[in-house]
PDB file of C-alpha atoms in Angstrom:
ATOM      1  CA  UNK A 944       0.000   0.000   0.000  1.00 56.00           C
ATOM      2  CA  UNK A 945       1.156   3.201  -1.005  1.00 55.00           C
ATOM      3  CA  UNK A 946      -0.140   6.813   0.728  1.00 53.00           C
ATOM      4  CA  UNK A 947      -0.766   9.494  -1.702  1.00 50.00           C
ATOM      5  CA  UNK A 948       1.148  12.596  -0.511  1.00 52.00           C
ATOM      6  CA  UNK A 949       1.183  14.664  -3.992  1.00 63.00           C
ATOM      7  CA  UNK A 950      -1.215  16.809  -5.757  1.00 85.00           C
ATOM      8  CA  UNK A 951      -3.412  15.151  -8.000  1.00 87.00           C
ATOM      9  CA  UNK A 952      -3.735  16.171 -11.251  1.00 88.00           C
ATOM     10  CA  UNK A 953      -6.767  15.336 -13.278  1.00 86.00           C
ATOM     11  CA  UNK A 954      -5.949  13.255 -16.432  1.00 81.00           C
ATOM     12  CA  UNK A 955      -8.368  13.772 -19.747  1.00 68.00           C
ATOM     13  CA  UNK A 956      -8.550  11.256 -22.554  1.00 56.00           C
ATOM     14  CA  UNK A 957     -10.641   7.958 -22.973  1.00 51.00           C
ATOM     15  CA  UNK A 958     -14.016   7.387 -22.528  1.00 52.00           C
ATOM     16  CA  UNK A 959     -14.815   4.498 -20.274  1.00 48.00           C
ATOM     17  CA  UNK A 960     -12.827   5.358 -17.008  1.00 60.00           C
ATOM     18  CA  UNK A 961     -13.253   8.061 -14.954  1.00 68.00           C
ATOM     19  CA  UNK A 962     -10.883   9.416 -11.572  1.00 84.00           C
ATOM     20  CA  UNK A 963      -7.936   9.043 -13.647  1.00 91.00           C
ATOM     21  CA  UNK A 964      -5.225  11.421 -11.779  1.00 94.00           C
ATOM     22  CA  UNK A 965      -1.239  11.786 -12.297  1.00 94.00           C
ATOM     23  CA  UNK A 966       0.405  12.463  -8.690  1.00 95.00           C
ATOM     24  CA  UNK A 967       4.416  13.342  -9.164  1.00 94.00           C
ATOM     25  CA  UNK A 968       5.732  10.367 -11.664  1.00 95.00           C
ATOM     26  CA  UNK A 969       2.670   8.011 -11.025  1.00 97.00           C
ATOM     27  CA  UNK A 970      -0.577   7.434 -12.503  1.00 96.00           C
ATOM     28  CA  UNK A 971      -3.662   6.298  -9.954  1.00 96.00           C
ATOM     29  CA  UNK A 972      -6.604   4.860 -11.469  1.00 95.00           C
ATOM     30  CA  UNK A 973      -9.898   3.110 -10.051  1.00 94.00           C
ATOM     31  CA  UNK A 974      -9.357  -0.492  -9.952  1.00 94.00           C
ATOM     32  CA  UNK A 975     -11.955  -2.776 -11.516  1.00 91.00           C
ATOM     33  CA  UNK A 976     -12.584  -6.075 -12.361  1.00 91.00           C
ATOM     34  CA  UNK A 977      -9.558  -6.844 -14.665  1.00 94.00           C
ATOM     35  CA  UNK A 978      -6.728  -4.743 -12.330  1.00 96.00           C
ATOM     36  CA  UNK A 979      -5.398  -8.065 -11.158  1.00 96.00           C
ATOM     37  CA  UNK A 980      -5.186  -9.721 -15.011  1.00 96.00           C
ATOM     38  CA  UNK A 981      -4.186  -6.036 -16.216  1.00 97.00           C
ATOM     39  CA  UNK A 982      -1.175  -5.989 -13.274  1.00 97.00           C
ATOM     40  CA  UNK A 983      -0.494  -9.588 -14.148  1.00 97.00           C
ATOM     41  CA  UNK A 984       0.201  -8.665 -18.190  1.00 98.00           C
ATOM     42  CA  UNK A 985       1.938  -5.252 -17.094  1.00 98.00           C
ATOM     43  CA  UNK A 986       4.703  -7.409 -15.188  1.00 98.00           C
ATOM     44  CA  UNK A 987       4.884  -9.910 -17.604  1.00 98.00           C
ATOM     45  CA  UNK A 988       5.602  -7.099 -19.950  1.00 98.00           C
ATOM     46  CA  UNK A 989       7.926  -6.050 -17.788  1.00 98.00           C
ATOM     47  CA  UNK A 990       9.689  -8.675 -17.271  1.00 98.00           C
ATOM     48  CA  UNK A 991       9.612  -9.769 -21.415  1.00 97.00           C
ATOM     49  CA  UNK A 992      11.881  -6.545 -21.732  1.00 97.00           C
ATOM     50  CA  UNK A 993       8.850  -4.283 -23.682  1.00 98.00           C
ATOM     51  CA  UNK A 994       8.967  -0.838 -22.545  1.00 96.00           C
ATOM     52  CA  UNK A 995       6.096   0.374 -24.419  1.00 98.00           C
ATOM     53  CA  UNK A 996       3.510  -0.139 -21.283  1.00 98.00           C
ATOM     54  CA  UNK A 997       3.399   1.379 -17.901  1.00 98.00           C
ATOM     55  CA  UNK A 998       4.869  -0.417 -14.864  1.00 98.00           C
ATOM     56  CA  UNK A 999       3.238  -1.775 -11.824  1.00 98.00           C
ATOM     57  CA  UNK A1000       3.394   0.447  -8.771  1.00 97.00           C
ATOM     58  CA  UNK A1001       0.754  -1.228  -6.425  1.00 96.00           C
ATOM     59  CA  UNK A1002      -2.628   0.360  -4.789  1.00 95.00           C
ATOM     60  CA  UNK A1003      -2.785   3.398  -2.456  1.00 95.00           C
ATOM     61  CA  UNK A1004      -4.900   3.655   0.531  1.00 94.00           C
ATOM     62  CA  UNK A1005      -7.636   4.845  -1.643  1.00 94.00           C
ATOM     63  CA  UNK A1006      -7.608   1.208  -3.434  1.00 94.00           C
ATOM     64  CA  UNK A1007      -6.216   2.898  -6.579  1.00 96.00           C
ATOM     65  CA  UNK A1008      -4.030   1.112  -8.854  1.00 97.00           C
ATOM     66  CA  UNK A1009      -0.765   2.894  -9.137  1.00 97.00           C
ATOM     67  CA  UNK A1010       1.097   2.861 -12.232  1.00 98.00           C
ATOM     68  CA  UNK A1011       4.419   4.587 -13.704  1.00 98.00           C
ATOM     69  CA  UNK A1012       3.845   8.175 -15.443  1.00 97.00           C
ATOM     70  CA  UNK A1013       4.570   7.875 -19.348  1.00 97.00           C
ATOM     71  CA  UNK A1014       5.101  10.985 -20.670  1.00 95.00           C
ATOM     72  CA  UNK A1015       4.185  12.241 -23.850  1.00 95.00           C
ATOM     73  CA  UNK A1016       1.384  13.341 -26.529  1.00 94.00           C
ATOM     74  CA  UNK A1017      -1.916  11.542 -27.403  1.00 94.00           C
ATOM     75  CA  UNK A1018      -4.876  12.367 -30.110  1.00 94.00           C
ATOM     76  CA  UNK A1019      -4.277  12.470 -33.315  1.00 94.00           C
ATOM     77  CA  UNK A1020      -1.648  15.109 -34.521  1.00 92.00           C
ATOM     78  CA  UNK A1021      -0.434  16.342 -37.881  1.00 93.00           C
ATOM     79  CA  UNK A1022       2.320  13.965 -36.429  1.00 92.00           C
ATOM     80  CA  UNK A1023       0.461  10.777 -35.440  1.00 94.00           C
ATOM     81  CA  UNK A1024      -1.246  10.593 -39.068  1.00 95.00           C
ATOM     82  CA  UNK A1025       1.214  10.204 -41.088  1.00 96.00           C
ATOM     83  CA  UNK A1026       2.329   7.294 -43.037  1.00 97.00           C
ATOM     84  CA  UNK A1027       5.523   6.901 -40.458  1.00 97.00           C
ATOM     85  CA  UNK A1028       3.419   7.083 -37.731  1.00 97.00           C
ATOM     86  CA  UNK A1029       1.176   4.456 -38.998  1.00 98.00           C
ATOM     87  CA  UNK A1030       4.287   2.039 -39.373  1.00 98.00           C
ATOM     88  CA  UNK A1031       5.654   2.753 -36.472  1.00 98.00           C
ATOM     89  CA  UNK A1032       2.655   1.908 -34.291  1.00 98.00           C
ATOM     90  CA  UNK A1033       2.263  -1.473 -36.516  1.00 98.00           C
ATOM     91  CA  UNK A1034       5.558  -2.592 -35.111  1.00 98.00           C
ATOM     92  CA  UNK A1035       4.727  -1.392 -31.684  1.00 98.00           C
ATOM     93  CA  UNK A1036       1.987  -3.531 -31.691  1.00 98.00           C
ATOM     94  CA  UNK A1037       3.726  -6.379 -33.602  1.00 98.00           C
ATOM     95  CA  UNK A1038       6.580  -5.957 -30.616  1.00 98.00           C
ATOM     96  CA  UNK A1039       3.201  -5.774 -27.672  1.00 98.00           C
ATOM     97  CA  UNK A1040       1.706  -9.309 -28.881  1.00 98.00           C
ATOM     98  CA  UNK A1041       5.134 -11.020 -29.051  1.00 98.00           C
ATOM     99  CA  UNK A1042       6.054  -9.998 -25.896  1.00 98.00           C
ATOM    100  CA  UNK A1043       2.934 -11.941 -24.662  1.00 97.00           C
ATOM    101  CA  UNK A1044       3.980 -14.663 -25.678  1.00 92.00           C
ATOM    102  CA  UNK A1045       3.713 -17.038 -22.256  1.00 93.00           C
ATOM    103  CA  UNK A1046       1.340 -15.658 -21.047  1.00 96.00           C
ATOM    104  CA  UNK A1047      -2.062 -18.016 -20.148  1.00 93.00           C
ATOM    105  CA  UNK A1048      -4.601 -16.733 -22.458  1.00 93.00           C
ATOM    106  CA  UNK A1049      -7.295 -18.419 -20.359  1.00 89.00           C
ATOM    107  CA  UNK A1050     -10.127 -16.206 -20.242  1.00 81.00           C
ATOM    108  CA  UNK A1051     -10.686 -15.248 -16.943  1.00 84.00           C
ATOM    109  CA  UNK A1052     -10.703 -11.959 -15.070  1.00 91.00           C
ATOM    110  CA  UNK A1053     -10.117  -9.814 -18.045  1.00 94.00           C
ATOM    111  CA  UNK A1054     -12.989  -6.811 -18.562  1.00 87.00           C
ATOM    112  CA  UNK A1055     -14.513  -9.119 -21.653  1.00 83.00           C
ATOM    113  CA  UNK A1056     -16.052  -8.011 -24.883  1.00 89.00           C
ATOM    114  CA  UNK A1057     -16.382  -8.755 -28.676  1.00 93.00           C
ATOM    115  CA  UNK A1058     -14.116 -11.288 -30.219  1.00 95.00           C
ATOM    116  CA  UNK A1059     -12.734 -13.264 -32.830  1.00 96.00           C
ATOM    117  CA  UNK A1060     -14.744 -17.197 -33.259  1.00 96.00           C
ATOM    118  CA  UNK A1061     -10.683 -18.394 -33.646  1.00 96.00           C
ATOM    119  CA  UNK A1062      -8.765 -19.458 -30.578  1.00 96.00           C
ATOM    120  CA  UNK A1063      -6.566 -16.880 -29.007  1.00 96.00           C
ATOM    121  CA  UNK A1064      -3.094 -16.332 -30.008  1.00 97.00           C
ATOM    122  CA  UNK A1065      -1.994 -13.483 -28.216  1.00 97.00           C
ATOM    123  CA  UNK A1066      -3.105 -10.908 -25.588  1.00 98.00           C
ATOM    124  CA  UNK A1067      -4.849  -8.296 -27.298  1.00 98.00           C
ATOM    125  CA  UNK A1068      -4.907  -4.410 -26.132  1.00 98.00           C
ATOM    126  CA  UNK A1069      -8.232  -4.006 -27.719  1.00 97.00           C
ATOM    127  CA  UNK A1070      -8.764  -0.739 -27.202  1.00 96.00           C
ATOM    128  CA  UNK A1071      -6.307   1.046 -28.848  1.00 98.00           C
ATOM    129  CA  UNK A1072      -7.797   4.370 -30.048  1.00 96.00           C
ATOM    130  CA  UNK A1073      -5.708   7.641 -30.608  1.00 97.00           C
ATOM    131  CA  UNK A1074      -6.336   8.695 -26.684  1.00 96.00           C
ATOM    132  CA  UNK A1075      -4.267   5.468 -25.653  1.00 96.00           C
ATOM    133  CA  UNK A1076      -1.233   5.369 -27.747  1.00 98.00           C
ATOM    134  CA  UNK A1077       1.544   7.697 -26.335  1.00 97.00           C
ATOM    135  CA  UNK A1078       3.957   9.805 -28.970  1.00 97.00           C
ATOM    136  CA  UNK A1079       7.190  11.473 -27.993  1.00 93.00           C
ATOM    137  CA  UNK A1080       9.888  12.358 -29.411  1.00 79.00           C
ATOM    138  CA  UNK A1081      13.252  10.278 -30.252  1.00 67.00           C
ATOM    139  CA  UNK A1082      16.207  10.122 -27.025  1.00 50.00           C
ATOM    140  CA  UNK A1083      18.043  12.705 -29.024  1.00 50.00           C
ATOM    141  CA  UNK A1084      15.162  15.243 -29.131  1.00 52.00           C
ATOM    142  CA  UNK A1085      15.420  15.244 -32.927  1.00 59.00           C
ATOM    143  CA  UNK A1086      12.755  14.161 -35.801  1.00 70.00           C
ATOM    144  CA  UNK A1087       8.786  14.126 -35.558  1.00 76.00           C
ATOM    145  CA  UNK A1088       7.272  12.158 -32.550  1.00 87.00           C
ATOM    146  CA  UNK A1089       6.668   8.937 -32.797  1.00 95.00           C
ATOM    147  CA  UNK A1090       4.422   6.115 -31.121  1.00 97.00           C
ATOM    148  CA  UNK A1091       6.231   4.698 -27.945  1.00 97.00           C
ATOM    149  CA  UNK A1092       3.415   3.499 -25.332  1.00 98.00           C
ATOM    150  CA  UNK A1093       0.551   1.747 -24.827  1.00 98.00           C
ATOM    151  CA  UNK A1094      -2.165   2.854 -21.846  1.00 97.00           C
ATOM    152  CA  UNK A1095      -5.274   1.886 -20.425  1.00 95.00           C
ATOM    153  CA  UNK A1096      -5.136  -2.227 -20.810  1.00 97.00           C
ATOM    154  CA  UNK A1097      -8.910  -2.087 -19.067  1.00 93.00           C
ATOM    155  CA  UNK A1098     -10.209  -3.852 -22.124  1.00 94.00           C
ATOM    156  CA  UNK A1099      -7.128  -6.415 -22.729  1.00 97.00           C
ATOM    157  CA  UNK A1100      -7.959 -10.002 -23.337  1.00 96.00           C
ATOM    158  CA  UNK A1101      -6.842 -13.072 -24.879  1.00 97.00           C
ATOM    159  CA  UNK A1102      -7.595 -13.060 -28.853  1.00 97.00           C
ATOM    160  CA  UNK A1103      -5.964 -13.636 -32.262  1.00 98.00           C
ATOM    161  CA  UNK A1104      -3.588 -10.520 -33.669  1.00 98.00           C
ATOM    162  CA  UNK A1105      -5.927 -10.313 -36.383  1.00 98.00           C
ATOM    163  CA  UNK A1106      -8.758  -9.160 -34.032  1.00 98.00           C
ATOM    164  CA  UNK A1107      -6.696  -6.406 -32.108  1.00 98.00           C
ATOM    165  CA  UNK A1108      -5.299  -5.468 -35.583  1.00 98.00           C
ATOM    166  CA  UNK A1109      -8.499  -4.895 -36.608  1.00 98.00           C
ATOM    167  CA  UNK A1110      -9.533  -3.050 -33.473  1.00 98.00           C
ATOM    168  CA  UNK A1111      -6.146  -0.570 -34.237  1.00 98.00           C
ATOM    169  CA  UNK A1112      -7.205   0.070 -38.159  1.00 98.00           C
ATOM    170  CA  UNK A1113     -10.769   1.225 -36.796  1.00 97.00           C
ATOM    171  CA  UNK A1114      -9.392   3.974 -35.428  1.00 97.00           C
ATOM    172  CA  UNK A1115      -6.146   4.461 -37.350  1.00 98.00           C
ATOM    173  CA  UNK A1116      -6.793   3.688 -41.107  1.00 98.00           C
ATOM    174  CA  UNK A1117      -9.522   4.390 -39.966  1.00 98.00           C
ATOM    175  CA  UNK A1118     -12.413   1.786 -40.961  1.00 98.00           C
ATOM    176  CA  UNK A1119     -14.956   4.496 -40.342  1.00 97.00           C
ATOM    177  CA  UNK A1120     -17.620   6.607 -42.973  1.00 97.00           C
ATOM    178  CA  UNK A1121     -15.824  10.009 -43.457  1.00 97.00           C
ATOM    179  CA  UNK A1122     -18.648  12.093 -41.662  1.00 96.00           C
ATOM    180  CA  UNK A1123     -17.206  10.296 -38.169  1.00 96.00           C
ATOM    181  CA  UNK A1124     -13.585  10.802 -38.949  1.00 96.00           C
ATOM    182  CA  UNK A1125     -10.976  13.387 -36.965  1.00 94.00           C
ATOM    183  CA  UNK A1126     -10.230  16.001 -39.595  1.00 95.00           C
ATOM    184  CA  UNK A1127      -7.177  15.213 -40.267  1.00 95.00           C
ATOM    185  CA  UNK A1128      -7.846  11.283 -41.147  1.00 96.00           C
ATOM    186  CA  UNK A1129     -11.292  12.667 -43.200  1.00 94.00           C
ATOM    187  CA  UNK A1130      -9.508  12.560 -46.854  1.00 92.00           C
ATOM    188  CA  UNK A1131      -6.887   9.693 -46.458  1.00 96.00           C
ATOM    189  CA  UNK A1132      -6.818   6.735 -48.637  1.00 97.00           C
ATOM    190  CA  UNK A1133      -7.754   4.131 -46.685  1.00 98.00           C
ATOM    191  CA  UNK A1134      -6.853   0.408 -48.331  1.00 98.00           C
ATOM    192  CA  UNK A1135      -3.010   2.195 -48.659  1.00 98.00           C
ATOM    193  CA  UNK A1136      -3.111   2.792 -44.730  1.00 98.00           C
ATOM    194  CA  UNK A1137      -4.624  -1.095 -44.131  1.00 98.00           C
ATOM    195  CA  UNK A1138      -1.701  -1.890 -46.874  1.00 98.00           C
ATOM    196  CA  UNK A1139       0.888  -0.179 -44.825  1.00 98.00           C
ATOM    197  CA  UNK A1140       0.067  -1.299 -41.186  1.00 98.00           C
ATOM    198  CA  UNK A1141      -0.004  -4.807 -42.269  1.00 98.00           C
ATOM    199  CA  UNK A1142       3.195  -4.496 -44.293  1.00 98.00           C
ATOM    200  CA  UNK A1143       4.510  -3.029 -41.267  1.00 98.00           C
ATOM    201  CA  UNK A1144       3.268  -5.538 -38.832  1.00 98.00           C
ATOM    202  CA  UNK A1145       3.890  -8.617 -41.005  1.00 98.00           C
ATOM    203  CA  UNK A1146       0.399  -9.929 -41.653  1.00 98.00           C
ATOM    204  CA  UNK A1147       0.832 -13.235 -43.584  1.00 97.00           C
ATOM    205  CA  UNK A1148      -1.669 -13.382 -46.785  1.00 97.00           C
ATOM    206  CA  UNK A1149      -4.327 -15.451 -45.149  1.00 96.00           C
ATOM    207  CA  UNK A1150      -4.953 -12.684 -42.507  1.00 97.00           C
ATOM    208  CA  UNK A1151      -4.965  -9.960 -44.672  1.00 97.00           C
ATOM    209  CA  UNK A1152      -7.692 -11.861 -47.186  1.00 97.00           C
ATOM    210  CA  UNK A1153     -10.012 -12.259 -43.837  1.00 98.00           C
ATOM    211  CA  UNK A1154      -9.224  -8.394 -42.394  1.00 98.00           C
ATOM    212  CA  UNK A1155     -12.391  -7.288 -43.970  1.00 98.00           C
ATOM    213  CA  UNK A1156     -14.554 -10.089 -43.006  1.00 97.00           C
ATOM    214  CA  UNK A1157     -13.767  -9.824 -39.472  1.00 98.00           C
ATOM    215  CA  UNK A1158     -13.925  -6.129 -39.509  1.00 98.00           C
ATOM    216  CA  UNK A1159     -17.850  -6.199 -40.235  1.00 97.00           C
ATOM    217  CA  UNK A1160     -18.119  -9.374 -37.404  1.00 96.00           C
ATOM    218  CA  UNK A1161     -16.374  -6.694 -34.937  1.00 96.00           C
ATOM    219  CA  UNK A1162     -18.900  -3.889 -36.067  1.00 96.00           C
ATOM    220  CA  UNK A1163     -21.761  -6.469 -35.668  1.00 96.00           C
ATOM    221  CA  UNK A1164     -20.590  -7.715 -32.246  1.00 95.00           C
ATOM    222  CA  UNK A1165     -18.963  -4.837 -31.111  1.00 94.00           C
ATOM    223  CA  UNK A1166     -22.680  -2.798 -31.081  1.00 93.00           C
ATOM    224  CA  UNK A1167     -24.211  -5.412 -29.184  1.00 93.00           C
ATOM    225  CA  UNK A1168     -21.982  -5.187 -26.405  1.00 91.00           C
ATOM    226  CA  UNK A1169     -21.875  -1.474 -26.171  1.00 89.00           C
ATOM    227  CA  UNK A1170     -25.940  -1.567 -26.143  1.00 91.00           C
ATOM    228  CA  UNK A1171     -25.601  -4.451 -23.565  1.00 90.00           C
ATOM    229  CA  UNK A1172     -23.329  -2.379 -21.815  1.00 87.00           C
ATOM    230  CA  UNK A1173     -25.188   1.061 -21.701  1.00 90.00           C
ATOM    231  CA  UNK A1174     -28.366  -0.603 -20.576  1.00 88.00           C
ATOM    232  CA  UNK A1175     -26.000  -0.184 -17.120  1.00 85.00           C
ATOM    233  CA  UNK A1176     -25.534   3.255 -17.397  1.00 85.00           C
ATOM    234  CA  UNK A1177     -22.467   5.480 -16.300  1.00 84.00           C
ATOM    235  CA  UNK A1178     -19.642   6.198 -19.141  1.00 84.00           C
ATOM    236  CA  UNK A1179     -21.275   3.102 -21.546  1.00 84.00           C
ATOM    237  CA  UNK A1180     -24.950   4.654 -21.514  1.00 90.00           C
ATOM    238  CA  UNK A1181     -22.599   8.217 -22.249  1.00 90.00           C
ATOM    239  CA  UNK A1182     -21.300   7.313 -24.963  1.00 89.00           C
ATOM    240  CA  UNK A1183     -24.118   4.872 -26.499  1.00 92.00           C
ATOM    241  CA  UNK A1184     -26.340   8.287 -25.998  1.00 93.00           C
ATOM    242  CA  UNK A1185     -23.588  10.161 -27.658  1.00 92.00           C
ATOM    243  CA  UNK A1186     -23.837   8.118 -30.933  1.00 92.00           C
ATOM    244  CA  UNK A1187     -21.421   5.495 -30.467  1.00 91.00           C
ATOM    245  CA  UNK A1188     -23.679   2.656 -31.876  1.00 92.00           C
ATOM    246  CA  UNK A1189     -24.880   4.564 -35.087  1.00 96.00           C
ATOM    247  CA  UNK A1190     -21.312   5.498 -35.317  1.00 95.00           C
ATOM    248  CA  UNK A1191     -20.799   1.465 -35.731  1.00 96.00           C
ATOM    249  CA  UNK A1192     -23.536   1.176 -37.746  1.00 97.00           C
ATOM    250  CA  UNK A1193     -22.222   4.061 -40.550  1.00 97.00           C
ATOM    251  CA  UNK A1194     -18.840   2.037 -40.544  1.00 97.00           C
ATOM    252  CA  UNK A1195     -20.160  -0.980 -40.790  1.00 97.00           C
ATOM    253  CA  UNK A1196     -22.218   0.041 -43.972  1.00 98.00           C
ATOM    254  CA  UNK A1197     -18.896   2.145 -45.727  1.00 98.00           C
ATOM    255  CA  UNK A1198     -17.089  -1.071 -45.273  1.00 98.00           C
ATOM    256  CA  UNK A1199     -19.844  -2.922 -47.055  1.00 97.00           C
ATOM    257  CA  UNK A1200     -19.475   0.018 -49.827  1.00 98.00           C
ATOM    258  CA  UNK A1201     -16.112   0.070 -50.263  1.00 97.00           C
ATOM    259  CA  UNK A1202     -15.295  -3.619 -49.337  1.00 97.00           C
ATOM    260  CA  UNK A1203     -14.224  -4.196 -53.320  1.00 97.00           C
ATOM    261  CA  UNK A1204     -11.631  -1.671 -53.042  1.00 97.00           C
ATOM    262  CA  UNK A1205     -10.292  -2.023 -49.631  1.00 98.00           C
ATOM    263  CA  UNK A1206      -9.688  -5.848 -50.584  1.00 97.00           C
ATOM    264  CA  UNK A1207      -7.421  -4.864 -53.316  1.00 97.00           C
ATOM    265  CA  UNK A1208      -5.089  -2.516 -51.493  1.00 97.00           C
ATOM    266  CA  UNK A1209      -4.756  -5.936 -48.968  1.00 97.00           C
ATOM    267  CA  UNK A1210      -3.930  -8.541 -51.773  1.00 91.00           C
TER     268      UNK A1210
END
């Protein structure tokens, strides 16, 4: 148990967890179901030598989860759209699921939610949108940020790569109708960016020919469990209010628009 002696400073970003506060180097967070799976993976991580997650503190007398301070930019950027940026954050997450390799993938304690029907391979993030992946800057100072970090592992889970690939491109190609895309992702060319990320991350043919299809089974699954989910209210019934699942449903019908074309850029 750790006593919290600092000022707390209010953290913004993310939609599902709220109390989020950085005191000195530290990050405190409200603990949940999945903290003890989540602190499990985190010192796995550790321990497997990738430094692109937050370490394990402990709790504080508040029954906070205390984790390491990663410092940095998130949102999307000028800098965190480009076609660098993209590659770099495919071998980040290439570098995440191999480093969870040995870890039990049994299914128990993590937060839950849609999946992949295939057995899992890997421990997924799951949830990584532009308000969880952390840019900085090189050790020398020099040349445009770059992705470095992973936060918020609340939704983690055991899965296949392809899955939590497909969970990253929603957000990053992005898989998404143009009306319900940041600005500055509203005119890119998507099948180059799905092209890219899985050139970058080494997606072997068979994957990339069933991207697509299990990019419409995540939209379909994906809004049930948010619905499911809201019908609890707090931060769920927020964002469900807020759009969220006809969001889903306009991706889910430009993929089926633009499936043809996507497909190509992929084989």
């Amino acid at each position: 148990m750790v006593a919290t002696l600092l000022h707390e400073i209010p953290l913004q970003g993310g939609d599902v967890t709220d109390g989020v506060v950085r005191v000195g180097d530290t990050v405190r967070r409200p603990a949940s179901r999945s903290t003890p799976a989540v602190h499990a993976l985190l010192r796995h991580l550790e321990a497997a030598g990738f430094d692109g997650a937050p370490r394990v503190v402990g709790m504080d007398e508040f029954g906070r989860e205390i984790l390491t301070y990663l410092p940095g930019t998130t949102g999307l950027r000028l800098e965190s759209v480009t076609d660098e940026a993209l590659a770099e954050l495919a071998g980040l997450l290439r570098r995440f699921h191999d480093a969870t390799a040995g870890f039990p993938l049994a299914d128990v304690g993590w937060e839950g939610g849609s999946n992949d029907d295939r057995p899992p391979e890997v421990i997924g993030h799951c949830d990584l949108t532009p308000e969880n992946v952390i840019f900085r800057r090189g050790t020398e100072g020099g040349g445009e940020p770059g992705p470095y970090a992973f936060i918020d592992f609340d939704l983690a889970r055991p899965t296949t790569r392809l899955f939590d690939i497909v969970t990253t491109l929603r957000h990053w190609a992005p898989i998404s109708d143009p009306v319900d895309r940041a600005p500055l992702l509203r005119g890119v060319e998507v099948g180059a960016r799905l092209r890219l990320f899985c050139d970058a991350y080494g997606v072997p043919p068979r994957d990339r020919r069933r991207l697509l299809e299990l990019a419409r089974l995540r939209f379909h699954r994906s809004y049930t469990v948010m619905r499911t989910r809201a019908t609890a209210g707090g931060n769920w019934a927020k964002m469900w209010a807020g759009g969220a699942g006809e969001r889903i449903r306009r991706a889910a019908a430009w993929l089926d628009v633009h499936e043809d074309e996507l497909h190509a850029h992929l084989v």
